[in-house]
Amino acid sequence: MHFPMPDGDPCFFCEIANGNAHQWQIVEECELTMTLLNGRQFEIGQCVIIPRRHAPSILDLEETEEAAVMAAAKRLSQAMVDAYSPDGILVYQNNGIGSGQEVPHFHLHVVPRQSESDWGFGPPHLERLERDGRLKHQDHLVDTDEKRMAVSEIRRHL
């Protein structure tokens, strides 16, 4: 395990992938992935893409699954543009309890965004940044030693 994960046994998304629950949510099925309507519709049409195989986080995906998830996200994004004419498409993903992951199965959120939405800019945590103002480390235009050290440390591990 890479980091603390939410509880979920049986896994909610595995139950859907195995045909045991919530089949009404299925938007698309492929060999390696499933696209599901998110039961929490913060935006009309909000979906998640899951690998059929249980993989708790992005670190657990196989390369073929990685490619299949992104291909599904592209197909879904185009379908959302055609269906909803959104102002944009938000794609995001959480890994571990510390990031807000609620189901212990990798899932990529794909959300058609509308300007009249009451969800704020991006996921809810980004709206809080916009509302509350940004500190130096949160401002993308400000160069700090901590930011340079972060780049160096990540590069060292790539």
mmCIF file of C-alpha atoms in Angstrom:
data_model
loop_
_atom_site.group_PDB
_atom_site.id
_atom_site.type_symbol
_atom_site.label_atom_id
_atom_site.label_comp_id
_atom_site.label_asym_id
_atom_site.label_seq_id
_atom_site.Cartn_x
_atom_site.Cartn_y
_atom_site.Cartn_z
ATOM 1 C CA MET A 1 0.000 0.000 0.000
ATOM 2 C CA HIS A 2 1.342 3.400 -0.957
ATOM 3 C CA PHE A 3 -0.790 5.555 1.355
ATOM 4 C CA PRO A 4 -3.950 5.219 3.476
ATOM 5 C CA MET A 5 -6.953 4.257 1.386
ATOM 6 C CA PRO A 6 -10.672 4.521 2.112
ATOM 7 C CA ASP A 7 -12.505 1.454 3.338
ATOM 8 C CA GLY A 8 -14.685 -0.426 0.890
ATOM 9 C CA ASP A 9 -15.241 -4.152 1.040
ATOM 10 C CA PRO A 10 -16.822 -5.162 -1.189
ATOM 11 C CA CYS A 11 -15.470 -2.516 -3.551
ATOM 12 C CA PHE A 12 -18.340 -0.411 -4.924
ATOM 13 C CA PHE A 13 -16.807 -0.128 -8.427
ATOM 14 C CA CYS A 14 -15.836 -3.812 -8.576
ATOM 15 C CA GLU A 15 -19.453 -4.666 -7.793
ATOM 16 C CA ILE A 16 -20.576 -2.622 -10.809
ATOM 17 C CA ALA A 17 -17.824 -4.062 -13.042
ATOM 18 C CA ASN A 18 -18.891 -7.578 -12.024
ATOM 19 C CA GLY A 19 -22.554 -6.884 -12.856
ATOM 20 C CA ASN A 20 -23.749 -6.998 -9.256
ATOM 21 C CA ALA A 21 -24.927 -3.414 -8.712
ATOM 22 C CA HIS A 22 -26.030 -0.125 -10.289
ATOM 23 C CA GLN A 23 -26.006 -1.193 -13.931
ATOM 24 C CA TRP A 24 -28.056 1.949 -14.744
ATOM 25 C CA GLN A 25 -24.849 3.974 -14.271
ATOM 26 C CA ILE A 26 -22.974 2.358 -17.186
ATOM 27 C CA VAL A 27 -22.322 4.806 -20.029
ATOM 28 C CA GLU A 28 -19.726 2.738 -21.911
ATOM 29 C CA GLU A 29 -18.046 -0.641 -21.501
ATOM 30 C CA CYS A 30 -14.717 -1.579 -23.045
ATOM 31 C CA GLU A 31 -12.358 -4.491 -22.581
ATOM 32 C CA LEU A 32 -10.300 -2.751 -19.877
ATOM 33 C CA THR A 33 -12.513 0.106 -18.669
ATOM 34 C CA MET A 34 -16.032 1.158 -17.806
ATOM 35 C CA THR A 35 -17.427 4.677 -17.909
ATOM 36 C CA LEU A 36 -20.065 5.344 -15.263
ATOM 37 C CA LEU A 37 -22.360 8.246 -14.571
ATOM 38 C CA ASN A 38 -21.317 9.671 -11.212
ATOM 39 C CA GLY A 39 -24.208 9.138 -8.819
ATOM 40 C CA ARG A 40 -23.409 12.565 -7.361
ATOM 41 C CA GLN A 41 -24.324 14.950 -10.144
ATOM 42 C CA PHE A 42 -22.611 18.182 -9.078
ATOM 43 C CA GLU A 43 -22.618 18.900 -12.824
ATOM 44 C CA ILE A 44 -25.112 17.354 -15.255
ATOM 45 C CA GLY A 45 -23.362 14.503 -17.063
ATOM 46 C CA GLN A 46 -20.480 14.118 -14.598
ATOM 47 C CA CYS A 47 -18.862 10.681 -15.072
ATOM 48 C CA VAL A 48 -16.040 8.512 -13.779
ATOM 49 C CA ILE A 49 -13.892 6.067 -15.722
ATOM 50 C CA ILE A 50 -12.705 2.936 -13.919
ATOM 51 C CA PRO A 51 -10.482 0.016 -14.864
ATOM 52 C CA ARG A 52 -12.420 -3.254 -14.805
ATOM 53 C CA ARG A 53 -9.638 -4.845 -12.755
ATOM 54 C CA HIS A 54 -9.429 -3.686 -9.146
ATOM 55 C CA ALA A 55 -6.631 -1.128 -8.866
ATOM 56 C CA PRO A 56 -6.811 1.074 -5.763
ATOM 57 C CA SER A 57 -4.804 4.040 -7.093
ATOM 58 C CA ILE A 58 -3.008 5.391 -10.141
ATOM 59 C CA LEU A 59 0.135 3.662 -8.868
ATOM 60 C CA ASP A 60 -1.600 0.285 -9.260
ATOM 61 C CA LEU A 61 -2.624 0.664 -12.916
ATOM 62 C CA GLU A 62 -0.950 -1.390 -15.631
ATOM 63 C CA GLU A 63 0.266 0.468 -18.731
ATOM 64 C CA THR A 64 -2.519 -0.939 -20.886
ATOM 65 C CA GLU A 65 -5.073 0.315 -18.350
ATOM 66 C CA GLU A 66 -3.458 3.758 -18.258
ATOM 67 C CA ALA A 67 -3.827 4.092 -22.020
ATOM 68 C CA ALA A 68 -7.360 2.683 -22.005
ATOM 69 C CA VAL A 69 -8.483 5.137 -19.291
ATOM 70 C CA MET A 70 -7.138 8.138 -21.228
ATOM 71 C CA ALA A 71 -8.675 6.914 -24.498
ATOM 72 C CA ALA A 72 -12.028 6.552 -22.711
ATOM 73 C CA ALA A 73 -11.620 10.060 -21.238
ATOM 74 C CA LYS A 74 -11.068 11.492 -24.711
ATOM 75 C CA ARG A 75 -14.124 9.689 -26.153
ATOM 76 C CA LEU A 76 -16.229 10.769 -23.197
ATOM 77 C CA SER A 77 -15.037 14.380 -23.450
ATOM 78 C CA GLN A 78 -16.070 14.545 -27.100
ATOM 79 C CA ALA A 79 -19.462 13.020 -26.259
ATOM 80 C CA MET A 80 -19.915 15.616 -23.507
ATOM 81 C CA VAL A 81 -19.048 18.445 -25.901
ATOM 82 C CA ASP A 82 -21.588 17.111 -28.397
ATOM 83 C CA ALA A 83 -24.275 16.513 -25.752
ATOM 84 C CA TYR A 84 -23.925 19.564 -23.514
ATOM 85 C CA SER A 85 -21.849 22.231 -25.327
ATOM 86 C CA PRO A 86 -20.006 22.892 -22.053
ATOM 87 C CA ASP A 87 -17.742 25.837 -21.358
ATOM 88 C CA GLY A 88 -14.991 23.333 -20.553
ATOM 89 C CA ILE A 89 -14.180 19.780 -19.487
ATOM 90 C CA LEU A 90 -12.642 19.155 -16.068
ATOM 91 C CA VAL A 91 -10.599 15.942 -15.652
ATOM 92 C CA TYR A 92 -9.320 15.059 -12.167
ATOM 93 C CA GLN A 93 -8.405 12.086 -10.037
ATOM 94 C CA ASN A 94 -7.773 11.494 -6.283
ATOM 95 C CA ASN A 95 -5.364 8.964 -4.730
ATOM 96 C CA GLY A 96 -5.681 8.045 -1.069
ATOM 97 C CA ILE A 97 -7.669 9.437 1.819
ATOM 98 C CA GLY A 98 -5.438 12.507 2.007
ATOM 99 C CA SER A 99 -6.563 13.580 -1.476
ATOM 100 C CA GLY A 100 -10.268 12.986 -0.874
ATOM 101 C CA GLN A 101 -10.573 9.554 -2.519
ATOM 102 C CA GLU A 102 -13.784 7.921 -1.256
ATOM 103 C CA VAL A 103 -13.848 4.590 -3.133
ATOM 104 C CA PRO A 104 -10.718 2.380 -2.950
ATOM 105 C CA HIS A 105 -10.697 1.788 -6.720
ATOM 106 C CA PHE A 106 -8.980 4.099 -9.223
ATOM 107 C CA HIS A 107 -11.467 6.384 -10.962
ATOM 108 C CA LEU A 108 -10.925 9.371 -13.229
ATOM 109 C CA HIS A 109 -13.550 12.110 -13.003
ATOM 110 C CA VAL A 110 -14.615 13.739 -16.291
ATOM 111 C CA VAL A 111 -16.941 16.686 -15.793
ATOM 112 C CA PRO A 112 -18.644 18.961 -18.354
ATOM 113 C CA ARG A 113 -18.439 22.440 -16.815
ATOM 114 C CA GLN A 114 -20.969 25.226 -17.318
ATOM 115 C CA SER A 115 -20.464 28.887 -16.436
ATOM 116 C CA GLU A 116 -23.716 29.000 -14.460
ATOM 117 C CA SER A 117 -22.559 26.158 -12.196
ATOM 118 C CA ASP A 118 -22.547 26.728 -8.460
ATOM 119 C CA TRP A 119 -19.641 24.292 -8.050
ATOM 120 C CA GLY A 120 -16.949 26.966 -8.316
ATOM 121 C CA PHE A 121 -13.825 26.800 -10.458
ATOM 122 C CA GLY A 122 -12.631 23.213 -10.670
ATOM 123 C CA PRO A 123 -13.079 20.750 -7.843
ATOM 124 C CA PRO A 124 -14.419 22.353 -4.645
ATOM 125 C CA HIS A 125 -10.958 22.784 -3.101
ATOM 126 C CA LEU A 126 -9.918 25.076 -5.978
ATOM 127 C CA GLU A 127 -12.944 27.258 -5.412
ATOM 128 C CA ARG A 128 -11.792 27.756 -1.804
ATOM 129 C CA LEU A 129 -8.399 28.960 -3.076
ATOM 130 C CA GLU A 130 -10.077 31.493 -5.343
ATOM 131 C CA ARG A 131 -12.388 32.675 -2.574
ATOM 132 C CA ASP A 132 -9.849 32.865 0.249
ATOM 133 C CA GLY A 133 -6.913 34.348 -1.651
ATOM 134 C CA ARG A 134 -3.607 32.633 -2.302
ATOM 135 C CA LEU A 135 -0.413 32.398 -0.327
ATOM 136 C CA LYS A 136 2.930 32.495 -2.196
ATOM 137 C CA HIS A 137 3.110 28.719 -2.495
ATOM 138 C CA GLN A 138 -0.373 28.680 -4.032
ATOM 139 C CA ASP A 139 0.265 31.405 -6.613
ATOM 140 C CA HIS A 140 1.457 29.942 -9.906
ATOM 141 C CA LEU A 141 3.289 33.185 -10.794
ATOM 142 C CA VAL A 142 5.445 33.307 -7.663
ATOM 143 C CA ASP A 143 8.820 31.502 -7.694
ATOM 144 C CA THR A 144 9.863 30.155 -4.279
ATOM 145 C CA ASP A 145 12.735 28.047 -2.977
ATOM 146 C CA GLU A 146 10.208 25.420 -1.897
ATOM 147 C CA LYS A 147 8.865 25.150 -5.445
ATOM 148 C CA ARG A 148 12.379 24.780 -6.903
ATOM 149 C CA MET A 149 13.205 22.121 -4.298
ATOM 150 C CA ALA A 150 10.000 20.247 -5.168
ATOM 151 C CA VAL A 151 10.928 20.195 -8.871
ATOM 152 C CA SER A 152 14.426 18.962 -8.034
ATOM 153 C CA GLU A 153 13.163 16.232 -5.701
ATOM 154 C CA ILE A 154 10.554 14.930 -8.165
ATOM 155 C CA ARG A 155 13.055 14.933 -11.047
ATOM 156 C CA ARG A 156 15.496 12.970 -8.888
ATOM 157 C CA HIS A 157 12.929 10.179 -8.594
ATOM 158 C CA LEU A 158 11.807 10.060 -12.227
#
